[in-house]
Short mmCIF file of C-alpha atoms in Angstrom, two decimals:
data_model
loop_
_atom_site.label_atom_id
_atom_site.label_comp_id
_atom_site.label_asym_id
_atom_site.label_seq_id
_atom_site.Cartn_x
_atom_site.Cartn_y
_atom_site.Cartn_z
CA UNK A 1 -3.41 -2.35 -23.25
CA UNK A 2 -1.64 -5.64 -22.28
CA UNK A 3 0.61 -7.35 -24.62
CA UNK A 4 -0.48 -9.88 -26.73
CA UNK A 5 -0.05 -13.49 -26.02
CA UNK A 6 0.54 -16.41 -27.64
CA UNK A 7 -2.08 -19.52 -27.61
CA UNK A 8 0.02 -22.25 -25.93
CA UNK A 9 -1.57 -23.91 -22.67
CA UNK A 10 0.15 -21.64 -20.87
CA UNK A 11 -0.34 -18.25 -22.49
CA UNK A 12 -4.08 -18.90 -22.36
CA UNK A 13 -4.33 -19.80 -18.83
CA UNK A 14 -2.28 -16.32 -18.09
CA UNK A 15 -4.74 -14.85 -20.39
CA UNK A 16 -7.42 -16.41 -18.43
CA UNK A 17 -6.25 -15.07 -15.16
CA UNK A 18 -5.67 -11.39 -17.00
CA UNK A 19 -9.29 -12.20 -17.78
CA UNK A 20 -10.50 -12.82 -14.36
CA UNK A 21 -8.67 -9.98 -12.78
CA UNK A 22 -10.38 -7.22 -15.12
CA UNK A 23 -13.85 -8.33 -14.28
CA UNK A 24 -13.15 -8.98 -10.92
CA UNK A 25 -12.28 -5.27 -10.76
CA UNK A 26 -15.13 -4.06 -13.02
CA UNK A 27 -18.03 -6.60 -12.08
CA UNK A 28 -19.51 -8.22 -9.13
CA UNK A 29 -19.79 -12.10 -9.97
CA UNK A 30 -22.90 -14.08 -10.85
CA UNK A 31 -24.32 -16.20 -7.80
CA UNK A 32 -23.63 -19.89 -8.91
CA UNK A 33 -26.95 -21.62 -8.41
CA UNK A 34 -27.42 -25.27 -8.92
CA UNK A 35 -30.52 -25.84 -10.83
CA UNK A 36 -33.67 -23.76 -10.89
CA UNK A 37 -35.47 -22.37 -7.40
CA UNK A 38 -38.86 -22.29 -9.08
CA UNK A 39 -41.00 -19.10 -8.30
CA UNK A 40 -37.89 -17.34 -7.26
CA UNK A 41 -36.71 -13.78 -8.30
CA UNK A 42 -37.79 -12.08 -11.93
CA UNK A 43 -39.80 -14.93 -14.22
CA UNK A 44 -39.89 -12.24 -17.45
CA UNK A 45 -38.76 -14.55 -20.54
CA UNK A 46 -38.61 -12.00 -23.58
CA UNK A 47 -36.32 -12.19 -26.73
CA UNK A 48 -37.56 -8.46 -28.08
CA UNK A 49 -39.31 -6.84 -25.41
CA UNK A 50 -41.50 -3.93 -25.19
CA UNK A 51 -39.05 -1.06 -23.57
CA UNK A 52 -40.07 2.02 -23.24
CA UNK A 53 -37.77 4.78 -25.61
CA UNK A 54 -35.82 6.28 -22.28
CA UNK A 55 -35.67 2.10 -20.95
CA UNK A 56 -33.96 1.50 -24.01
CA UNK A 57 -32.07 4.69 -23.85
CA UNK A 58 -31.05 3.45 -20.51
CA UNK A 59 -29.90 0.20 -21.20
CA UNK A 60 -27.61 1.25 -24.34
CA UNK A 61 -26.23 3.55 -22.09
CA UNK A 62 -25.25 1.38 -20.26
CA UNK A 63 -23.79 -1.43 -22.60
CA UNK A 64 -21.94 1.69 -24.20
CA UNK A 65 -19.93 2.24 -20.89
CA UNK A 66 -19.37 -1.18 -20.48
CA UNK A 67 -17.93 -1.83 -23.99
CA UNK A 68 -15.73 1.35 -23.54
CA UNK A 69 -14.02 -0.34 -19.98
CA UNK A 70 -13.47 -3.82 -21.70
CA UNK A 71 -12.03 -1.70 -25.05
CA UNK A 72 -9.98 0.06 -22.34
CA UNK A 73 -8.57 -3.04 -20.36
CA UNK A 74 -7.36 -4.59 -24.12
CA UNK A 75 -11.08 -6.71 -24.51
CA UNK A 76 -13.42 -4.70 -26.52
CA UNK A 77 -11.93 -5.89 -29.65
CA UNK A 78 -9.97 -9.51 -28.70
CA UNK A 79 -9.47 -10.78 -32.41
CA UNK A 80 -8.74 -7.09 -34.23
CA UNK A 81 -5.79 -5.79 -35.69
CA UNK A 82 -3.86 -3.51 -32.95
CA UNK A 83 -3.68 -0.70 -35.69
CA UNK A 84 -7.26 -0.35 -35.44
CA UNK A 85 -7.44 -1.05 -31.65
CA UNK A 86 -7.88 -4.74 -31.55
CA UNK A 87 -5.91 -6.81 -28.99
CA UNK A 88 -4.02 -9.44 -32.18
CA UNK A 89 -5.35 -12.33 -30.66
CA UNK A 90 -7.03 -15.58 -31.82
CA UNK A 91 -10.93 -17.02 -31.83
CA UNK A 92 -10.19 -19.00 -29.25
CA UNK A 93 -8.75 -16.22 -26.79
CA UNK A 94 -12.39 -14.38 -27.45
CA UNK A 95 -14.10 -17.79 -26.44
CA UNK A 96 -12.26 -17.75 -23.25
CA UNK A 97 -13.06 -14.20 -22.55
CA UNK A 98 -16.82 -15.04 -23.53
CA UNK A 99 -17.05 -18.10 -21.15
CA UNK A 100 -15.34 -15.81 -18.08
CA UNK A 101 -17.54 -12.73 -18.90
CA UNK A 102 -20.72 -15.18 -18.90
CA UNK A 103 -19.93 -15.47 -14.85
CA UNK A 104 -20.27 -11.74 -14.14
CA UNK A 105 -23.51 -9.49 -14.03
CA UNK A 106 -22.04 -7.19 -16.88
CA UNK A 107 -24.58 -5.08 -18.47
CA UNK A 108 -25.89 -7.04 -22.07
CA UNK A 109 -24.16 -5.15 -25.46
CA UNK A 110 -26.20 -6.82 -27.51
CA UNK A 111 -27.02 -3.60 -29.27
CA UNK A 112 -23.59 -2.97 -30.51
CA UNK A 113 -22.23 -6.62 -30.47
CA UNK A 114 -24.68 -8.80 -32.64
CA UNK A 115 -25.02 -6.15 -35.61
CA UNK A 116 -22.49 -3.71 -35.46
CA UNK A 117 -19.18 -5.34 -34.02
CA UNK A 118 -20.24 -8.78 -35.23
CA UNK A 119 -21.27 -8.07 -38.93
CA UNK A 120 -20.02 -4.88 -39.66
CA UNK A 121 -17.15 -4.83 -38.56
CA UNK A 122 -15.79 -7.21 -40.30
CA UNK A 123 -17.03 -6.03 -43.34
CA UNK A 124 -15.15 -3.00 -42.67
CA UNK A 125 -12.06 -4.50 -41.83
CA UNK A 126 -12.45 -6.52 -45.11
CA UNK A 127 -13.82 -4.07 -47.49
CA UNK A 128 -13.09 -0.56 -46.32
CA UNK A 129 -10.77 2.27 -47.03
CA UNK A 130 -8.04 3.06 -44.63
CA UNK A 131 -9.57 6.12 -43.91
CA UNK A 132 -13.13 4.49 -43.34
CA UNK A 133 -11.17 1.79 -40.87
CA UNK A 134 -9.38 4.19 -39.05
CA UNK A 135 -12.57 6.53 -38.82
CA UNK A 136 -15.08 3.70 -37.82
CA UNK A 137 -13.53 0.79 -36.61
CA UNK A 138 -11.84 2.01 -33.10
CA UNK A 139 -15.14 3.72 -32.48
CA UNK A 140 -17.17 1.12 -32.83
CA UNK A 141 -15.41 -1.19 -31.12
CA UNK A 142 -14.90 1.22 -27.79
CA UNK A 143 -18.59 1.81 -28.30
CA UNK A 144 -18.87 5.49 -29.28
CA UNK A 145 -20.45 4.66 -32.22
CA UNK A 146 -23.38 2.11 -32.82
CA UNK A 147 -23.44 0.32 -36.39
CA UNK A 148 -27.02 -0.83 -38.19
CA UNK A 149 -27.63 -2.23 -41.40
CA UNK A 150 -29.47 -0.51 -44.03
CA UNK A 151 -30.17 -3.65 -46.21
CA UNK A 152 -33.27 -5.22 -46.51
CA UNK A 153 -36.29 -2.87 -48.69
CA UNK A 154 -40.31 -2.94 -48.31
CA UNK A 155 -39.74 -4.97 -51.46
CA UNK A 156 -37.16 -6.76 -51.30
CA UNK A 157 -36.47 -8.82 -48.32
CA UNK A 158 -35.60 -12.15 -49.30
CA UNK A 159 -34.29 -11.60 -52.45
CA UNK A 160 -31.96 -8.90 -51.53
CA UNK A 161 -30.14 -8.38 -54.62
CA UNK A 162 -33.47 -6.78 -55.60
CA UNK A 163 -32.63 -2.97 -54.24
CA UNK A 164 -34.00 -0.32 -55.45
CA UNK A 165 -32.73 2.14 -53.57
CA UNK A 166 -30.51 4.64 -55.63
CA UNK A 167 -26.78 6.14 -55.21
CA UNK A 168 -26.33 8.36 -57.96
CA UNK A 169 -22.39 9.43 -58.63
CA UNK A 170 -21.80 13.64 -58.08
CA UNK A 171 -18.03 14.18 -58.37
CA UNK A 172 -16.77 12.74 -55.24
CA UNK A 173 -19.78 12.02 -53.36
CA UNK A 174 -22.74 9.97 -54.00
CA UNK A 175 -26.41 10.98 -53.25
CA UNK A 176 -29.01 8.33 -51.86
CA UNK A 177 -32.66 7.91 -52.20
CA UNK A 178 -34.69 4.99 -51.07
CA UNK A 179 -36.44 3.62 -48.26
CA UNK A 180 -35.10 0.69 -46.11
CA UNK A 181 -37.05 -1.63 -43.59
CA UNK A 182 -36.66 -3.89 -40.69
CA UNK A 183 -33.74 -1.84 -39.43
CA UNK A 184 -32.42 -3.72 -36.12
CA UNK A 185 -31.14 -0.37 -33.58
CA UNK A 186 -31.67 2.14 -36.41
CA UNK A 187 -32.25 4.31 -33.59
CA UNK A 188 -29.52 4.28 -31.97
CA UNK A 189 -26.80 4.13 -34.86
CA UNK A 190 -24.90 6.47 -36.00
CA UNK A 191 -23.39 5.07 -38.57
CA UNK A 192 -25.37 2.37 -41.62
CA UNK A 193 -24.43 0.30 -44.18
CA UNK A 194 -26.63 0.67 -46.92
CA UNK A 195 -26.66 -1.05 -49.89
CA UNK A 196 -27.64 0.94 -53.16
CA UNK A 197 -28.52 0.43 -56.96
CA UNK A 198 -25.70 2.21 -59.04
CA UNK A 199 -26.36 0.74 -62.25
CA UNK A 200 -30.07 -0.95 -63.21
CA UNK A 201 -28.38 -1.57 -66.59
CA UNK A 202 -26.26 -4.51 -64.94
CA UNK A 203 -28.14 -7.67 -63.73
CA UNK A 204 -29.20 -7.17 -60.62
CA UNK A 205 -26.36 -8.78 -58.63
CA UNK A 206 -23.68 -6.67 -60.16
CA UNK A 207 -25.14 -3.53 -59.89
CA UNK A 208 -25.00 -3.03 -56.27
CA UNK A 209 -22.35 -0.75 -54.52
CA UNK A 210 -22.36 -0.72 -50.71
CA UNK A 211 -21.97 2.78 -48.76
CA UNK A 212 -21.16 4.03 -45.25
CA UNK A 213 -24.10 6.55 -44.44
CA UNK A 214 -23.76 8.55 -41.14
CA UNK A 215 -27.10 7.95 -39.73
CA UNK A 216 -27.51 12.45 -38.68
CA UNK A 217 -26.70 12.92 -42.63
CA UNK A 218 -29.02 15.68 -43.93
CA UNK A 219 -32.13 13.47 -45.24
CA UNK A 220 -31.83 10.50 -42.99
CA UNK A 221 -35.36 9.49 -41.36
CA UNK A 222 -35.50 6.72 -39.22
CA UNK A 223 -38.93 6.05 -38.35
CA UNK A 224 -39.18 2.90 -35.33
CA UNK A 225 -41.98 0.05 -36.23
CA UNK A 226 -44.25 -0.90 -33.35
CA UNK A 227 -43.53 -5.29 -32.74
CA UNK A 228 -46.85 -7.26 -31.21
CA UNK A 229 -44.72 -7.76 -28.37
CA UNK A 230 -44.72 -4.06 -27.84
CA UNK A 231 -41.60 -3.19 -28.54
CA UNK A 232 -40.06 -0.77 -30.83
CA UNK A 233 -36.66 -2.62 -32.02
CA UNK A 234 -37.09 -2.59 -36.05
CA UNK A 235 -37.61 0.58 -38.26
CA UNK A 236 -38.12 2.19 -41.59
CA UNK A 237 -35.20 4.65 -42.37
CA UNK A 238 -36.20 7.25 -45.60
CA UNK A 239 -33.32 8.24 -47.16
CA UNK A 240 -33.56 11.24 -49.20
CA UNK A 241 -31.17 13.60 -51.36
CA UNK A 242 -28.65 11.68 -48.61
CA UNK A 243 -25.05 12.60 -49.53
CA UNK A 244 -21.90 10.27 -48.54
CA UNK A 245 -18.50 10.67 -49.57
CA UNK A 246 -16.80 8.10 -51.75
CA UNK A 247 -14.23 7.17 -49.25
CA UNK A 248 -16.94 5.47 -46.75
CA UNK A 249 -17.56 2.86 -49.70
CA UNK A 250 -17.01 -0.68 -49.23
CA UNK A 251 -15.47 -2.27 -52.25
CA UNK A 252 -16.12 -1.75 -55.44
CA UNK A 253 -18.42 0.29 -57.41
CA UNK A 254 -20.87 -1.98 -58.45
CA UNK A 255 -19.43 -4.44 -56.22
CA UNK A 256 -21.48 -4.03 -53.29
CA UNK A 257 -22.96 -7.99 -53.48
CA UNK A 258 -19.27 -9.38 -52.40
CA UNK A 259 -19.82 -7.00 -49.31
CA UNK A 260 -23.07 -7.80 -48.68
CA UNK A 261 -22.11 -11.56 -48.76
CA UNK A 262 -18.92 -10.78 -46.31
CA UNK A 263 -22.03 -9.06 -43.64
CA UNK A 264 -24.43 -12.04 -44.11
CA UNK A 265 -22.20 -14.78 -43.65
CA UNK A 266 -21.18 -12.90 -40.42
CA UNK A 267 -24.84 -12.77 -40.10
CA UNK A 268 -25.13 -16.36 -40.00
CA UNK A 269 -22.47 -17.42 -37.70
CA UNK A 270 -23.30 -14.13 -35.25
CA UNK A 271 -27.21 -15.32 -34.93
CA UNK A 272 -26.31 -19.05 -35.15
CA UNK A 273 -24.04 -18.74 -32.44
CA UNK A 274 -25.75 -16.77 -29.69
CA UNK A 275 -26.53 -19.49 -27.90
CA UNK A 276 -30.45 -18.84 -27.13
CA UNK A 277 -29.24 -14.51 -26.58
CA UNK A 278 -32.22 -13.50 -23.85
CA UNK A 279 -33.98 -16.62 -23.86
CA UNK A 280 -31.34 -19.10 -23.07
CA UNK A 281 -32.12 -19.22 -19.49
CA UNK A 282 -35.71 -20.21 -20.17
CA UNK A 283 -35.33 -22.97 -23.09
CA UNK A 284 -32.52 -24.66 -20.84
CA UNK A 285 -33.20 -28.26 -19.21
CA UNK A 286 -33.31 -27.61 -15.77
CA UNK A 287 -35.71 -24.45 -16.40
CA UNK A 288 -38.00 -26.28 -18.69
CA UNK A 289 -37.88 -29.16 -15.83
CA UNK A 290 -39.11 -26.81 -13.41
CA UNK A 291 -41.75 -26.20 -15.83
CA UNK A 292 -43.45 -28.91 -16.40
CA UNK A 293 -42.81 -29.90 -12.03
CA UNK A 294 -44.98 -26.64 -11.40
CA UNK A 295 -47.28 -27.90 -13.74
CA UNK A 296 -47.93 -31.05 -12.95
CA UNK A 297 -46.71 -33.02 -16.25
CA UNK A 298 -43.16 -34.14 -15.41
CA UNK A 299 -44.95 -37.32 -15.22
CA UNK A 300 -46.36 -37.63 -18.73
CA UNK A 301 -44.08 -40.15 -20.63
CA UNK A 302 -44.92 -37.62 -23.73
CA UNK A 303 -43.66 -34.80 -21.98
CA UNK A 304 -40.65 -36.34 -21.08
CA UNK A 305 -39.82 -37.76 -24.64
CA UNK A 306 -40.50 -33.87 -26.14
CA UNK A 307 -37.95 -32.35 -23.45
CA UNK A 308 -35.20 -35.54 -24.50
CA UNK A 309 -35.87 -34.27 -28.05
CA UNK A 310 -35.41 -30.58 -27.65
CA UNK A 311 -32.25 -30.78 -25.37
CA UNK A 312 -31.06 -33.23 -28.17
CA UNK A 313 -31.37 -30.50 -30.36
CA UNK A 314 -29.81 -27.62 -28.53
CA UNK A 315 -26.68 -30.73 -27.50
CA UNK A 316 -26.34 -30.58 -31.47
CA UNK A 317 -26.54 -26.98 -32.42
CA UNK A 318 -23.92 -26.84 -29.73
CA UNK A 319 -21.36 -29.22 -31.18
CA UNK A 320 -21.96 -27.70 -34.62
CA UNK A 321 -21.24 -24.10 -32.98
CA UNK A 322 -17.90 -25.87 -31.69
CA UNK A 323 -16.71 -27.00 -35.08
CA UNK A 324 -17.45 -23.68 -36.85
CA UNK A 325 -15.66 -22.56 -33.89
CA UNK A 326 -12.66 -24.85 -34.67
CA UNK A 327 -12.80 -23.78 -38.32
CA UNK A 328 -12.47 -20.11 -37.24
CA UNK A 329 -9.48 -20.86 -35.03
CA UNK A 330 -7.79 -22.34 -37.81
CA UNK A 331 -7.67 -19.70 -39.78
CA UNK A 332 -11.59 -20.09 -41.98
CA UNK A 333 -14.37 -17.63 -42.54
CA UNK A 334 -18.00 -17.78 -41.94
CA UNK A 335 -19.19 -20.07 -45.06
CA UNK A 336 -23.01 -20.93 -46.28
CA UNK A 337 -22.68 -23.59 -43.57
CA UNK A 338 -23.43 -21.02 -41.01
CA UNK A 339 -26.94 -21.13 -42.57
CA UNK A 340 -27.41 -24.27 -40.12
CA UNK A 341 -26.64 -22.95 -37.54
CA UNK A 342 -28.95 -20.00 -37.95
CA UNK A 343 -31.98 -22.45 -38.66
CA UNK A 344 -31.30 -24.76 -35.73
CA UNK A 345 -31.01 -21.71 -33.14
CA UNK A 346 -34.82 -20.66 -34.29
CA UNK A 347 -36.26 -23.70 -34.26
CA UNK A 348 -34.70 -23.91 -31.18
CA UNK A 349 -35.87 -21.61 -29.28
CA UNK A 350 -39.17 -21.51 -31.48
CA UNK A 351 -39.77 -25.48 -30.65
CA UNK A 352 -39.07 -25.05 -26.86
CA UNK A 353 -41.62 -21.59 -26.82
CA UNK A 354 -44.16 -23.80 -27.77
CA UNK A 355 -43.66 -26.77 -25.91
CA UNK A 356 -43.51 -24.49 -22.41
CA UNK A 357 -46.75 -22.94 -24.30
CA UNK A 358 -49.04 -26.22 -24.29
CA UNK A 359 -47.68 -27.22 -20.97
CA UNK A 360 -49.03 -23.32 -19.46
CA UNK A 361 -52.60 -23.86 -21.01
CA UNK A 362 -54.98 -20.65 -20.99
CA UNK A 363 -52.50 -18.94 -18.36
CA UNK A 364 -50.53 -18.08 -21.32
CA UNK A 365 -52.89 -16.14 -22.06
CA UNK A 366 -54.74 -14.40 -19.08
CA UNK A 367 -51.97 -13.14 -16.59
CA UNK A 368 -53.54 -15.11 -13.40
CA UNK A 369 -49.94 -13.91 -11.40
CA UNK A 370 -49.02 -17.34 -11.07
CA UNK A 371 -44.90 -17.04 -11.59
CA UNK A 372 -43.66 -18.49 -14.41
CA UNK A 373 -46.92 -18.81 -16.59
CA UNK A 374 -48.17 -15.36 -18.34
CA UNK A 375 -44.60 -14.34 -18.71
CA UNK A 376 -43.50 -16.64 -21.71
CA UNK A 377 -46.43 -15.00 -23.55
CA UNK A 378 -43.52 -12.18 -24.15
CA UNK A 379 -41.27 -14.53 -26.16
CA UNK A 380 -43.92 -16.22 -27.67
CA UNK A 381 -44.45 -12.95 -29.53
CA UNK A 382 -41.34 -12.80 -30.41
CA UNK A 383 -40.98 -16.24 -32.25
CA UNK A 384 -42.48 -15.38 -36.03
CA UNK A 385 -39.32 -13.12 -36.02
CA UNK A 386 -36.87 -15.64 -35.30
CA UNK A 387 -37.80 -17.49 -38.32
CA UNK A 388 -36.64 -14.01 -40.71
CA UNK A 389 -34.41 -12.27 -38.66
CA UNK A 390 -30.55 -12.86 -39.92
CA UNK A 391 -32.30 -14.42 -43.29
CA UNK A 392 -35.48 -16.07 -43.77
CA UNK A 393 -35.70 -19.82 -43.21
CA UNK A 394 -36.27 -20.47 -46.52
CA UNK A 395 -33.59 -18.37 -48.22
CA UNK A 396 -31.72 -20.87 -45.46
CA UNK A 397 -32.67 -23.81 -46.65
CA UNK A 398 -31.82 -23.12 -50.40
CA UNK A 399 -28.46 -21.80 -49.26
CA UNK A 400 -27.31 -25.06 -47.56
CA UNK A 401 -29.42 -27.09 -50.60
CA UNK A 402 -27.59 -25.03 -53.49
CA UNK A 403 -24.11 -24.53 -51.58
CA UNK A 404 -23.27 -27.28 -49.55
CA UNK A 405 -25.26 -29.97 -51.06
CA UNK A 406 -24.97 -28.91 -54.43
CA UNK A 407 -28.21 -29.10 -55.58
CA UNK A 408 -29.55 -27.68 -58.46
CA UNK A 409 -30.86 -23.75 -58.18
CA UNK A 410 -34.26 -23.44 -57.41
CA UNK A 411 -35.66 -21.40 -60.46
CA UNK A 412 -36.32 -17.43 -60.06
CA UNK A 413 -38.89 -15.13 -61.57
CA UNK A 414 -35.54 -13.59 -63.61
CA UNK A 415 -34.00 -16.74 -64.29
CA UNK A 416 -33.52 -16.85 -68.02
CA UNK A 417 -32.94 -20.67 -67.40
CA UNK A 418 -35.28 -22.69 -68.70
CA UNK A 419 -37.35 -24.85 -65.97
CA UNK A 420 -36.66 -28.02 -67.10
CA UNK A 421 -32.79 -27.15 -67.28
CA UNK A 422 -33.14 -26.07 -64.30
CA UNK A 423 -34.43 -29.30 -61.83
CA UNK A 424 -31.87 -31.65 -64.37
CA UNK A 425 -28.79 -29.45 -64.16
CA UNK A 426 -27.05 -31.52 -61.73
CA UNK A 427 -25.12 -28.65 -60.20
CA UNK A 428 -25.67 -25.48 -57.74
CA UNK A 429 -23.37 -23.30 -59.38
#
C-alpha cells in the first residue's frame, strides 16, 4: 500500500493523481455524455430489482473482486486505521476517491458498502474486541466477508429496543434464539450483528447486549422474502440453539443499545448520503427533462413548476450532505441530524417516482415497449420501502423533533410518564 498523505492542496491533488492512475489501470472510463440521448441504450430504472439467485450471485461476485483490487491498491478502506488495513486518511480523501471512482464503469459494491463497511464497521472499530477487529475488520473491508444486520424482529421494527430475541450466558459462550426480519443481504453474509435480550428484568433499553453471529453457525436459517418488485433482497433469519463466543461481543453486557445507536446513526448518514444509489440517474434534471419532452408536457407551466421544486429539493439534500460532510472532516460523528438527511433522500426519490409516474399515464402500467415508460414501474415498486428502510419516517421525524429541536417525548405504551407531563415537559431528554 502507498504511504499515507497529508491533506494540504498539494497532498490531495497527488492523492488525486494516485487515484486516477489505479483506476485507469483497473477500469475503462465512463463515456462523458452531455445531457440525456432519449431512447438510447438500457431505460431499466430499479432501486431493488427482481434478480434472479445466480444474477445476484453474479453481481456480488463481482463487487467482491472489485473491493479486493481497491483494498489491494491502499482504497478499500481510505479512512481506517492501518493496523486493521485502512489507508489513515481523512473524510475528505474518501470524497475524492468517491468523485474519481464515479467516472469509471467499476462494478456497484453496494452489497458490502452500504450495510456492512458503512454501518458495521464502524461499530466494530468502535465497540469490538481486538480479537473481533483483527478477525473481521480486514476481511470485510478486502471483501472476503459480507456483513448484515440482524436487528429489526417480526415485532419489533420501529421500536427496536423491543427484542425479544434471547442470548442466554453458558460459560464463555452465549446461545441465541429468536427470529429476525427484513434482513438486507442476509444471504450473502457471513458474518451478523444481532442484537439480543440478556436480561428482561432491566427496562427494555438496558437489557440489550449486541453479538457477532457467523451467519454458517449451527442453527442459523436465513430464509429470503419475496419484494412486489420481484426481488428477493430482505429475509427472515431463525436463529436457534445458535452459539457465539463472548469475544465477538460488542460492548457491554447489557449494553448492546449504545452499539445499536453507533450502527444507526451510521445508518442515517450511509442512506442519507447515497445520493439517489440506483436511481440517481433517473430522478436527475436532465433525465426527468427528457421525460416530460418524450411526453409531450415540457410545455405545461405545472409541469415545469413540479420539476423547479424537486431539483430544489435534491440542490438542498445536497448542501446538507456537504455540511455533514464538513462535520465529519473535522473530526464529528454521525448525530440524530443524519435523520434529515435520510427523510429528504426518500422523499426524494419517492416525490420524483411519482411525478415521472403521472407524466407516463397507463404505460406505467401496460409495457407498450415504448423506451422509457413501463420501466419506472420497477422503482415505483420499490418506493413504500424507501420510506422504512434505514428507520421508518416516523421514528425520523421524532428523532429530529425530540433531539435536535428539543421537543418534548412523544408518549409510549411503557412510558410510566404521565400524559399530561408529558406534552408540558418542555424538554426532549
Amino acid at each position: 500500500m502507498s504511504a499515507p498523505l497529508g491533506d494540504t492542496p498539494d497532498d490531495m491533488a497527488a492523492f488525486a493523481d494516485e487515484v486516477h492512475a489505479f483506476l485507469d489501470r483497473a477500469a475503462p472510463r465512463l463515456v462523458d455524455e452531455e445531457g440525456v440521448e432519449w431512447g438510447v441504450g438500457q431505460d431499466r430504472i430499479t432501486y431493488f430489482g427482481d434478480e434472479t439467485p445466480d444474477e445476484a450471485a453474479r453481481h456480488v461476485a463481482a463487487a467482491r473482486r472489485w473491493q479486493r483490487t481497491r483494498y489491494e491498491a491502499g482504497f478499500g478502506w481510505i479512512t481506517g486505521p492501518s493496523e486493521f488495513g485502512g489507508r489513515g486518511l481523512t473524510a475528505i480523501h474518501d470524497l475524492v476517491y468517491d468523485g474519481i471512482e464515479a467516472q469509471y464503469d467499476v462494478p456497484d459494491t453496494g452489497v458490502l458498502s452500504l450495510i456492512g463497511l458503512g454501518m458495521i464497521g464502524p461499530t466494530i472499530l468502535a465497540h469490538g474486541t481486538e480479537s473481533a477487529k483483527a478477525d473481521y475488520l480486514p476481511a470485510m473491508f478486502s471483501g472476503d466477508i459480507i456483513a448484515c444486520q440482524l436487528f429489526s424482529e417480526p415485532s419489533a421494527g420501529s421500536d427496536l429496543a423491543n427484542v425479544s430475541t434471547r442470548a442466554v450466558r453458558d460459560g464463555d459462550e452465549w446461545v441465541v434464539n429468536g427470529q429476525k426480519v427484513w434482513t438486507s443481504g442476509a444471504q450473502h453474509s457471513q458474518v451478523g450483528l444481532a442484537l439480543c435480550r440478556t436480561n428482561p428484568q432491566e427496562p427494555k433499553h438496558k437489557g440489550i447486549t449486541a453479538l457477532l453471529v457467523d451467519m454458517d453457525s449451527p442453527g442459523v436459517d436465513v430464509r429470503p422474502l419475496r419484494q412486489m418488485s420481484g426481488g428477493s433482497e430482505f429475509n427472515e433469519v431463525f436463529l436457534t440453539d445458535v452459539r457465539v463466543p463472548d469475544s465477538r461481543r460488542l460492548g457491554e453486557v447489557d449494553g448492546g443499545w449504545r452499539v445499536a445507536l453507533t450502527t444507526l446513526m451510521n445508518e442515517r448518514a450511509s442512506v442519507g448520503t447515497e445520493g439517489a444509489g440506483p436511481a440517481a440517474r433517473a430522478i436527475s434534471f436532465p433525465f426527468l427533462t427528457a421525460l416530460l419532452r418524450a411526453n409531450g408536457g415540457l410545455d405545461d407551466s405545472s409541469n415545469r413548476r413540479r420539476l423547479a421544486e424537486l431539483m430544489a429539493n435534491q440542490l438542498a439534500a445536497s448542501y446538507l450532505n456537504r455540511q455533514a460532510l464538513d462535520h465529519l472532516i473535522a473530526g464529528g460523528q454521525p448525530g440524530p441530524e443524519a435523520s434529515v438527511s435520510k427523510l429528504m433522500y426518500s422523499q426524494n426519490i419517492i416525490q420524483a417516482t411519482h411525478f415521472a409516474s403521472e407524466v407516463i399515464g397507463p404505460r406505467l402500467l401496460a409495457d407498450t415497449g415504448v423506451w422509457g415508460t413501463f420501466s419506472w414501474n420497477e422503482l415505483l415498486l420499490s418506493t413504500p420501502a424507501l420510506r422504512i428502510l434505514g428507520g421508518t419516517e416516523d421514528i425520523m421525524k421524532n428523532i429530529l423533533a425530540e433531539r435536535v429541536l428539543a421537543l418534548p417525548k412523544e408518549p409510549s405504551a411503557d412510558s410510566t410518564t404521565p400524559f399530561r407531563e408529558l406534552r408540558t415537559s418542555g424538554t426532549g431528554s
